[in-house]
């Protein structure tokens, strides 16, 4: 079992960004497709992971995060990769999120 689980939809650019960041930082992760059109995002089980029923969502131990920008920052901070320690460089990195 991988340390991270990414919930997403293959055509979701935000989910692709998170998967790319996990790959670039060398993190193993499980990917779980969420059938939003089939209503899976509205199930109590999925809303316990993503309170708004959206993708991407990331689970890492007890941590459950949604919104790709937040997830990317978390991956950077927890892995020590792709995330600058300099404050101004962090702002520059966040410009990429938009």
mmCIF file with all atom_site columns, N, CA, C and O in Angstrom, residues 38-82:
data_model
loop_
_atom_site.group_PDB
_atom_site.id
_atom_site.type_symbol
_atom_site.label_atom_id
_atom_site.label_alt_id
_atom_site.label_comp_id
_atom_site.label_asym_id
_atom_site.label_entity_id
_atom_site.label_seq_id
_atom_site.pdbx_PDB_ins_code
_atom_site.Cartn_x
_atom_site.Cartn_y
_atom_site.Cartn_z
_atom_site.occupancy
_atom_site.B_iso_or_equiv
_atom_site.pdbx_formal_charge
_atom_site.auth_seq_id
_atom_site.auth_comp_id
_atom_site.auth_asym_id
_atom_site.auth_atom_id
_atom_site.pdbx_PDB_model_num
ATOM 1   N N  . UNK A 1 38 ? -21.472 9.569  -12.161 1.00 0.00 ? 38 UNK A N  1
ATOM 2   C CA . UNK A 1 38 ? -22.310 8.514  -11.589 1.00 0.00 ? 38 UNK A CA 1
ATOM 3   C C  . UNK A 1 38 ? -22.741 8.811  -10.160 1.00 0.00 ? 38 UNK A C  1
ATOM 4   O O  . UNK A 1 38 ? -23.378 7.979  -9.524  1.00 0.00 ? 38 UNK A O  1
ATOM 5   N N  . UNK A 1 39 ? -22.371 9.988  -9.647  1.00 0.00 ? 39 UNK A N  1
ATOM 6   C CA . UNK A 1 39 ? -22.804 10.389 -8.313  1.00 0.00 ? 39 UNK A CA 1
ATOM 7   C C  . UNK A 1 39 ? -21.886 9.973  -7.185  1.00 0.00 ? 39 UNK A C  1
ATOM 8   O O  . UNK A 1 39 ? -22.199 10.196 -6.013  1.00 0.00 ? 39 UNK A O  1
ATOM 9   N N  . UNK A 1 40 ? -20.730 9.388  -7.507  1.00 0.00 ? 40 UNK A N  1
ATOM 10  C CA . UNK A 1 40 ? -19.833 8.917  -6.448  1.00 0.00 ? 40 UNK A CA 1
ATOM 11  C C  . UNK A 1 40 ? -19.336 10.055 -5.548  1.00 0.00 ? 40 UNK A C  1
ATOM 12  O O  . UNK A 1 40 ? -19.092 9.851  -4.363  1.00 0.00 ? 40 UNK A O  1
ATOM 13  N N  . UNK A 1 41 ? -19.217 11.252 -6.102  1.00 0.00 ? 41 UNK A N  1
ATOM 14  C CA . UNK A 1 41 ? -18.766 12.388 -5.295  1.00 0.00 ? 41 UNK A CA 1
ATOM 15  C C  . UNK A 1 41 ? -19.755 12.796 -4.218  1.00 0.00 ? 41 UNK A C  1
ATOM 16  O O  . UNK A 1 41 ? -19.396 13.489 -3.264  1.00 0.00 ? 41 UNK A O  1
ATOM 17  N N  . UNK A 1 42 ? -20.995 12.361 -4.336  1.00 0.00 ? 42 UNK A N  1
ATOM 18  C CA . UNK A 1 42 ? -22.039 12.727 -3.380  1.00 0.00 ? 42 UNK A CA 1
ATOM 19  C C  . UNK A 1 42 ? -22.285 11.659 -2.323  1.00 0.00 ? 42 UNK A C  1
ATOM 20  O O  . UNK A 1 42 ? -23.129 11.845 -1.455  1.00 0.00 ? 42 UNK A O  1
ATOM 21  N N  . UNK A 1 43 ? -21.537 10.566 -2.392  1.00 0.00 ? 43 UNK A N  1
ATOM 22  C CA . UNK A 1 43 ? -21.740 9.509  -1.401  1.00 0.00 ? 43 UNK A CA 1
ATOM 23  C C  . UNK A 1 43 ? -21.126 9.911  -0.066  1.00 0.00 ? 43 UNK A C  1
ATOM 24  O O  . UNK A 1 43 ? -20.135 10.645 -0.029  1.00 0.00 ? 43 UNK A O  1
ATOM 25  N N  . UNK A 1 44 ? -21.693 9.458  1.037   1.00 0.00 ? 44 UNK A N  1
ATOM 26  C CA . UNK A 1 44 ? -21.110 9.770  2.346   1.00 0.00 ? 44 UNK A CA 1
ATOM 27  C C  . UNK A 1 44 ? -19.666 9.275  2.478   1.00 0.00 ? 44 UNK A C  1
ATOM 28  O O  . UNK A 1 44 ? -18.845 9.946  3.103   1.00 0.00 ? 44 UNK A O  1
ATOM 29  N N  . UNK A 1 45 ? -19.357 8.150  1.844   1.00 0.00 ? 45 UNK A N  1
ATOM 30  C CA . UNK A 1 45 ? -17.996 7.608  1.925   1.00 0.00 ? 45 UNK A CA 1
ATOM 31  C C  . UNK A 1 45 ? -16.989 8.549  1.272   1.00 0.00 ? 45 UNK A C  1
ATOM 32  O O  . UNK A 1 45 ? -15.919 8.812  1.829   1.00 0.00 ? 45 UNK A O  1
ATOM 33  N N  . UNK A 1 46 ? -17.339 9.073  0.094   1.00 0.00 ? 46 UNK A N  1
ATOM 34  C CA . UNK A 1 46 ? -16.406 9.979  -0.571  1.00 0.00 ? 46 UNK A CA 1
ATOM 35  C C  . UNK A 1 46 ? -16.401 11.351 0.087   1.00 0.00 ? 46 UNK A C  1
ATOM 36  O O  . UNK A 1 46 ? -15.355 11.985 0.205   1.00 0.00 ? 46 UNK A O  1
ATOM 37  N N  . UNK A 1 47 ? -17.542 11.815 0.568   1.00 0.00 ? 47 UNK A N  1
ATOM 38  C CA . UNK A 1 47 ? -17.568 13.121 1.219   1.00 0.00 ? 47 UNK A CA 1
ATOM 39  C C  . UNK A 1 47 ? -16.825 13.105 2.558   1.00 0.00 ? 47 UNK A C  1
ATOM 40  O O  . UNK A 1 47 ? -16.434 14.154 3.054   1.00 0.00 ? 47 UNK A O  1
ATOM 41  N N  . UNK A 1 48 ? -16.582 11.933 3.110   1.00 0.00 ? 48 UNK A N  1
ATOM 42  C CA . UNK A 1 48 ? -15.721 11.839 4.292   1.00 0.00 ? 48 UNK A CA 1
ATOM 43  C C  . UNK A 1 48 ? -14.267 12.107 3.911   1.00 0.00 ? 48 UNK A C  1
ATOM 44  O O  . UNK A 1 48 ? -13.453 12.469 4.765   1.00 0.00 ? 48 UNK A O  1
ATOM 45  N N  . UNK A 1 49 ? -13.941 11.975 2.634   1.00 0.00 ? 49 UNK A N  1
ATOM 46  C CA . UNK A 1 49 ? -12.600 12.269 2.123   1.00 0.00 ? 49 UNK A CA 1
ATOM 47  C C  . UNK A 1 49 ? -12.557 13.676 1.557   1.00 0.00 ? 49 UNK A C  1
ATOM 48  O O  . UNK A 1 49 ? -11.660 14.454 1.850   1.00 0.00 ? 49 UNK A O  1
ATOM 49  N N  . UNK A 1 50 ? -13.531 14.010 0.729   1.00 0.00 ? 50 UNK A N  1
ATOM 50  C CA . UNK A 1 50 ? -13.617 15.321 0.075   1.00 0.00 ? 50 UNK A CA 1
ATOM 51  C C  . UNK A 1 50 ? -14.958 15.937 0.434   1.00 0.00 ? 50 UNK A C  1
ATOM 52  O O  . UNK A 1 50 ? -15.982 15.600 -0.161  1.00 0.00 ? 50 UNK A O  1
ATOM 53  N N  . UNK A 1 51 ? -14.957 16.807 1.408   1.00 0.00 ? 51 UNK A N  1
ATOM 54  C CA . UNK A 1 51 ? -16.228 17.316 1.952   1.00 0.00 ? 51 UNK A CA 1
ATOM 55  C C  . UNK A 1 51 ? -17.114 18.006 0.917   1.00 0.00 ? 51 UNK A C  1
ATOM 56  O O  . UNK A 1 51 ? -18.303 18.113 1.109   1.00 0.00 ? 51 UNK A O  1
ATOM 57  N N  . UNK A 1 52 ? -16.517 18.471 -0.203  1.00 0.00 ? 52 UNK A N  1
ATOM 58  C CA . UNK A 1 52 ? -17.328 19.084 -1.249  1.00 0.00 ? 52 UNK A CA 1
ATOM 59  C C  . UNK A 1 52 ? -17.613 18.111 -2.385  1.00 0.00 ? 52 UNK A C  1
ATOM 60  O O  . UNK A 1 52 ? -18.258 18.465 -3.360  1.00 0.00 ? 52 UNK A O  1
ATOM 61  N N  . UNK A 1 53 ? -17.107 16.901 -2.268  1.00 0.00 ? 53 UNK A N  1
ATOM 62  C CA . UNK A 1 53 ? -17.344 15.896 -3.292  1.00 0.00 ? 53 UNK A CA 1
ATOM 63  C C  . UNK A 1 53 ? -16.608 16.155 -4.583  1.00 0.00 ? 53 UNK A C  1
ATOM 64  O O  . UNK A 1 53 ? -17.031 15.714 -5.640  1.00 0.00 ? 53 UNK A O  1
ATOM 65  N N  . UNK A 1 54 ? -15.503 16.897 -4.505  1.00 0.00 ? 54 UNK A N  1
ATOM 66  C CA . UNK A 1 54 ? -14.742 17.261 -5.693  1.00 0.00 ? 54 UNK A CA 1
ATOM 67  C C  . UNK A 1 54 ? -13.454 16.454 -5.795  1.00 0.00 ? 54 UNK A C  1
ATOM 68  O O  . UNK A 1 54 ? -13.041 15.804 -4.845  1.00 0.00 ? 54 UNK A O  1
ATOM 69  N N  . UNK A 1 55 ? -12.828 16.549 -6.957  1.00 0.00 ? 55 UNK A N  1
ATOM 70  C CA . UNK A 1 55 ? -11.491 16.007 -7.168  1.00 0.00 ? 55 UNK A CA 1
ATOM 71  C C  . UNK A 1 55 ? -10.583 17.164 -7.564  1.00 0.00 ? 55 UNK A C  1
ATOM 72  O O  . UNK A 1 55 ? -11.066 18.158 -8.093  1.00 0.00 ? 55 UNK A O  1
ATOM 73  N N  . UNK A 1 56 ? -9.317  17.066 -7.267  1.00 0.00 ? 56 UNK A N  1
ATOM 74  C CA . UNK A 1 56 ? -8.636  15.964 -6.617  1.00 0.00 ? 56 UNK A CA 1
ATOM 75  C C  . UNK A 1 56 ? -8.804  16.014 -5.109  1.00 0.00 ? 56 UNK A C  1
ATOM 76  O O  . UNK A 1 56 ? -9.109  17.055 -4.524  1.00 0.00 ? 56 UNK A O  1
ATOM 77  N N  . UNK A 1 57 ? -8.561  14.869 -4.515  1.00 0.00 ? 57 UNK A N  1
ATOM 78  C CA . UNK A 1 57 ? -8.469  14.744 -3.068  1.00 0.00 ? 57 UNK A CA 1
ATOM 79  C C  . UNK A 1 57 ? -7.254  13.866 -2.794  1.00 0.00 ? 57 UNK A C  1
ATOM 80  O O  . UNK A 1 57 ? -6.940  12.977 -3.580  1.00 0.00 ? 57 UNK A O  1
ATOM 81  N N  . UNK A 1 58 ? -6.575  14.132 -1.698  1.00 0.00 ? 58 UNK A N  1
ATOM 82  C CA . UNK A 1 58 ? -5.389  13.366 -1.337  1.00 0.00 ? 58 UNK A CA 1
ATOM 83  C C  . UNK A 1 58 ? -5.519  12.885 0.094   1.00 0.00 ? 58 UNK A C  1
ATOM 84  O O  . UNK A 1 58 ? -5.913  13.657 0.977   1.00 0.00 ? 58 UNK A O  1
ATOM 85  N N  . UNK A 1 59 ? -5.205  11.624 0.306   1.00 0.00 ? 59 UNK A N  1
ATOM 86  C CA . UNK A 1 59 ? -5.157  11.060 1.654   1.00 0.00 ? 59 UNK A CA 1
ATOM 87  C C  . UNK A 1 59 ? -3.723  10.624 1.900   1.00 0.00 ? 59 UNK A C  1
ATOM 88  O O  . UNK A 1 59 ? -3.118  9.938  1.074   1.00 0.00 ? 59 UNK A O  1
ATOM 89  N N  . UNK A 1 60 ? -3.187  11.051 3.033   1.00 0.00 ? 60 UNK A N  1
ATOM 90  C CA . UNK A 1 60 ? -1.823  10.705 3.453   1.00 0.00 ? 60 UNK A CA 1
ATOM 91  C C  . UNK A 1 60 ? -1.885  10.461 4.954   1.00 0.00 ? 60 UNK A C  1
ATOM 92  O O  . UNK A 1 60 ? -1.924  11.400 5.738   1.00 0.00 ? 60 UNK A O  1
ATOM 93  N N  . UNK A 1 61 ? -1.963  9.194  5.325   1.00 0.00 ? 61 UNK A N  1
ATOM 94  C CA . UNK A 1 61 ? -2.162  8.877  6.739   1.00 0.00 ? 61 UNK A CA 1
ATOM 95  C C  . UNK A 1 61 ? -3.507  9.393  7.195   1.00 0.00 ? 61 UNK A C  1
ATOM 96  O O  . UNK A 1 61 ? -4.539  9.115  6.587   1.00 0.00 ? 61 UNK A O  1
ATOM 97  N N  . UNK A 1 62 ? -3.494  10.192 8.262   1.00 0.00 ? 62 UNK A N  1
ATOM 98  C CA . UNK A 1 62 ? -4.735  10.778 8.778   1.00 0.00 ? 62 UNK A CA 1
ATOM 99  C C  . UNK A 1 62 ? -5.111  12.087 8.084   1.00 0.00 ? 62 UNK A C  1
ATOM 100 O O  . UNK A 1 62 ? -6.156  12.658 8.371   1.00 0.00 ? 62 UNK A O  1
ATOM 101 N N  . UNK A 1 63 ? -4.258  12.562 7.198   1.00 0.00 ? 63 UNK A N  1
ATOM 102 C CA . UNK A 1 63 ? -4.477  13.842 6.518   1.00 0.00 ? 63 UNK A CA 1
ATOM 103 C C  . UNK A 1 63 ? -5.339  13.620 5.284   1.00 0.00 ? 63 UNK A C  1
ATOM 104 O O  . UNK A 1 63 ? -5.059  12.739 4.468   1.00 0.00 ? 63 UNK A O  1
ATOM 105 N N  . UNK A 1 64 ? -6.393  14.419 5.163   1.00 0.00 ? 64 UNK A N  1
ATOM 106 C CA . UNK A 1 64 ? -7.268  14.405 3.986   1.00 0.00 ? 64 UNK A CA 1
ATOM 107 C C  . UNK A 1 64 ? -7.353  15.835 3.482   1.00 0.00 ? 64 UNK A C  1
ATOM 108 O O  . UNK A 1 64 ? -7.782  16.727 4.222   1.00 0.00 ? 64 UNK A O  1
ATOM 109 N N  . UNK A 1 65 ? -6.918  16.040 2.241   1.00 0.00 ? 65 UNK A N  1
ATOM 110 C CA . UNK A 1 65 ? -6.895  17.390 1.672   1.00 0.00 ? 65 UNK A CA 1
ATOM 111 C C  . UNK A 1 65 ? -7.620  17.437 0.340   1.00 0.00 ? 65 UNK A C  1
ATOM 112 O O  . UNK A 1 65 ? -7.602  16.460 -0.414  1.00 0.00 ? 65 UNK A O  1
ATOM 113 N N  . UNK A 1 66 ? -8.200  18.582 0.048   1.00 0.00 ? 66 UNK A N  1
ATOM 114 C CA . UNK A 1 66 ? -8.830  18.844 -1.236  1.00 0.00 ? 66 UNK A CA 1
ATOM 115 C C  . UNK A 1 66 ? -8.268  20.149 -1.780  1.00 0.00 ? 66 UNK A C  1
ATOM 116 O O  . UNK A 1 66 ? -7.616  20.899 -1.051  1.00 0.00 ? 66 UNK A O  1
ATOM 117 N N  . UNK A 1 67 ? -8.542  20.399 -3.056  1.00 0.00 ? 67 UNK A N  1
ATOM 118 C CA . UNK A 1 67 ? -8.077  21.571 -3.788  1.00 0.00 ? 67 UNK A CA 1
ATOM 119 C C  . UNK A 1 67 ? -6.598  21.402 -4.140  1.00 0.00 ? 67 UNK A C  1
ATOM 120 O O  . UNK A 1 67 ? -5.734  21.300 -3.271  1.00 0.00 ? 67 UNK A O  1
ATOM 121 N N  . UNK A 1 68 ? -6.320  21.376 -5.427  1.00 0.00 ? 68 UNK A N  1
ATOM 122 C CA . UNK A 1 68 ? -4.981  21.056 -5.906  1.00 0.00 ? 68 UNK A CA 1
ATOM 123 C C  . UNK A 1 68 ? -3.907  21.997 -5.364  1.00 0.00 ? 68 UNK A C  1
ATOM 124 O O  . UNK A 1 68 ? -2.804  21.542 -5.061  1.00 0.00 ? 68 UNK A O  1
ATOM 125 N N  . UNK A 1 69 ? -4.210  23.284 -5.228  1.00 0.00 ? 69 UNK A N  1
ATOM 126 C CA . UNK A 1 69 ? -3.198  24.220 -4.731  1.00 0.00 ? 69 UNK A CA 1
ATOM 127 C C  . UNK A 1 69 ? -2.737  23.847 -3.322  1.00 0.00 ? 69 UNK A C  1
ATOM 128 O O  . UNK A 1 69 ? -1.545  23.860 -3.016  1.00 0.00 ? 69 UNK A O  1
ATOM 129 N N  . UNK A 1 70 ? -3.678  23.531 -2.471  1.00 0.00 ? 70 UNK A N  1
ATOM 130 C CA . UNK A 1 70 ? -3.364  23.136 -1.099  1.00 0.00 ? 70 UNK A CA 1
ATOM 131 C C  . UNK A 1 70 ? -2.594  21.816 -1.103  1.00 0.00 ? 70 UNK A C  1
ATOM 132 O O  . UNK A 1 70 ? -1.604  21.651 -0.388  1.00 0.00 ? 70 UNK A O  1
ATOM 133 N N  . UNK A 1 71 ? -3.038  20.883 -1.933  1.00 0.00 ? 71 UNK A N  1
ATOM 134 C CA . UNK A 1 71 ? -2.384  19.579 -2.008  1.00 0.00 ? 71 UNK A CA 1
ATOM 135 C C  . UNK A 1 71 ? -0.948  19.725 -2.506  1.00 0.00 ? 71 UNK A C  1
ATOM 136 O O  . UNK A 1 71 ? -0.024  19.111 -1.952  1.00 0.00 ? 71 UNK A O  1
ATOM 137 N N  . UNK A 1 72 ? -0.721  20.555 -3.526  1.00 0.00 ? 72 UNK A N  1
ATOM 138 C CA . UNK A 1 72 ? 0.624   20.753 -4.057  1.00 0.00 ? 72 UNK A CA 1
ATOM 139 C C  . UNK A 1 72 ? 1.545   21.356 -3.005  1.00 0.00 ? 72 UNK A C  1
ATOM 140 O O  . UNK A 1 72 ? 2.703   20.944 -2.863  1.00 0.00 ? 72 UNK A O  1
ATOM 141 N N  . UNK A 1 73 ? 1.052   22.317 -2.268  1.00 0.00 ? 73 UNK A N  1
ATOM 142 C CA . UNK A 1 73 ? 1.851   22.913 -1.192  1.00 0.00 ? 73 UNK A CA 1
ATOM 143 C C  . UNK A 1 73 ? 2.179   21.864 -0.131  1.00 0.00 ? 73 UNK A C  1
ATOM 144 O O  . UNK A 1 73 ? 3.313   21.772 0.347   1.00 0.00 ? 73 UNK A O  1
ATOM 145 N N  . UNK A 1 74 ? 1.217   21.055 0.231   1.00 0.00 ? 74 UNK A N  1
ATOM 146 C CA . UNK A 1 74 ? 1.424   19.999 1.226   1.00 0.00 ? 74 UNK A CA 1
ATOM 147 C C  . UNK A 1 74 ? 2.479   18.995 0.750   1.00 0.00 ? 74 UNK A C  1
ATOM 148 O O  . UNK A 1 74 ? 3.387   18.628 1.503   1.00 0.00 ? 74 UNK A O  1
ATOM 149 N N  . UNK A 1 75 ? 2.372   18.553 -0.498  1.00 0.00 ? 75 UNK A N  1
ATOM 150 C CA . UNK A 1 75 ? 3.357   17.613 -1.035  1.00 0.00 ? 75 UNK A CA 1
ATOM 151 C C  . UNK A 1 75 ? 4.753   18.229 -0.982  1.00 0.00 ? 75 UNK A C  1
ATOM 152 O O  . UNK A 1 75 ? 5.718   17.584 -0.571  1.00 0.00 ? 75 UNK A O  1
ATOM 153 N N  . UNK A 1 76 ? 4.851   19.485 -1.389  1.00 0.00 ? 76 UNK A N  1
ATOM 154 C CA . UNK A 1 76 ? 6.140   20.160 -1.370  1.00 0.00 ? 76 UNK A CA 1
ATOM 155 C C  . UNK A 1 76 ? 6.723   20.265 0.023   1.00 0.00 ? 76 UNK A C  1
ATOM 156 O O  . UNK A 1 76 ? 7.918   20.022 0.247   1.00 0.00 ? 76 UNK A O  1
ATOM 157 N N  . UNK A 1 77 ? 5.885   20.624 0.974   1.00 0.00 ? 77 UNK A N  1
ATOM 158 C CA . UNK A 1 77 ? 6.372   20.782 2.352   1.00 0.00 ? 77 UNK A CA 1
ATOM 159 C C  . UNK A 1 77 ? 6.712   19.453 3.002   1.00 0.00 ? 77 UNK A C  1
ATOM 160 O O  . UNK A 1 77 ? 7.695   19.350 3.726   1.00 0.00 ? 77 UNK A O  1
ATOM 161 N N  . UNK A 1 78 ? 5.910   18.424 2.758   1.00 0.00 ? 78 UNK A N  1
ATOM 162 C CA . UNK A 1 78 ? 6.159   17.147 3.431   1.00 0.00 ? 78 UNK A CA 1
ATOM 163 C C  . UNK A 1 78 ? 7.295   16.357 2.796   1.00 0.00 ? 78 UNK A C  1
ATOM 164 O O  . UNK A 1 78 ? 7.944   15.572 3.477   1.00 0.00 ? 78 UNK A O  1
ATOM 165 N N  . UNK A 1 79 ? 7.536   16.567 1.494   1.00 0.00 ? 79 UNK A N  1
ATOM 166 C CA . UNK A 1 79 ? 8.624   15.838 0.836   1.00 0.00 ? 79 UNK A CA 1
ATOM 167 C C  . UNK A 1 79 ? 9.925   16.629 0.819   1.00 0.00 ? 79 UNK A C  1
ATOM 168 O O  . UNK A 1 79 ? 10.990  16.059 0.608   1.00 0.00 ? 79 UNK A O  1
ATOM 169 N N  . UNK A 1 80 ? 9.841   17.933 1.012   1.00 0.00 ? 80 UNK A N  1
ATOM 170 C CA . UNK A 1 80 ? 11.028  18.777 0.912   1.00 0.00 ? 80 UNK A CA 1
ATOM 171 C C  . UNK A 1 80 ? 11.486  18.972 -0.527  1.00 0.00 ? 80 UNK A C  1
ATOM 172 O O  . UNK A 1 80 ? 12.601  19.416 -0.779  1.00 0.00 ? 80 UNK A O  1
ATOM 173 N N  . UNK A 1 81 ? 10.603  18.668 -1.479  1.00 0.00 ? 81 UNK A N  1
ATOM 174 C CA . UNK A 1 81 ? 10.929  18.802 -2.898  1.00 0.00 ? 81 UNK A CA 1
ATOM 175 C C  . UNK A 1 81 ? 9.892   19.680 -3.585  1.00 0.00 ? 81 UNK A C  1
ATOM 176 O O  . UNK A 1 81 ? 8.734   19.705 -3.189  1.00 0.00 ? 81 UNK A O  1
ATOM 177 N N  . UNK A 1 82 ? 10.334  20.392 -4.600  1.00 0.00 ? 82 UNK A N  1
ATOM 178 C CA . UNK A 1 82 ? 9.468   21.249 -5.415  1.00 0.00 ? 82 UNK A CA 1
ATOM 179 C C  . UNK A 1 82 ? 8.857   22.409 -4.635  1.00 0.00 ? 82 UNK A C  1
ATOM 180 O O  . UNK A 1 82 ? 7.962   23.077 -5.136  1.00 0.00 ? 82 UNK A O  1
#
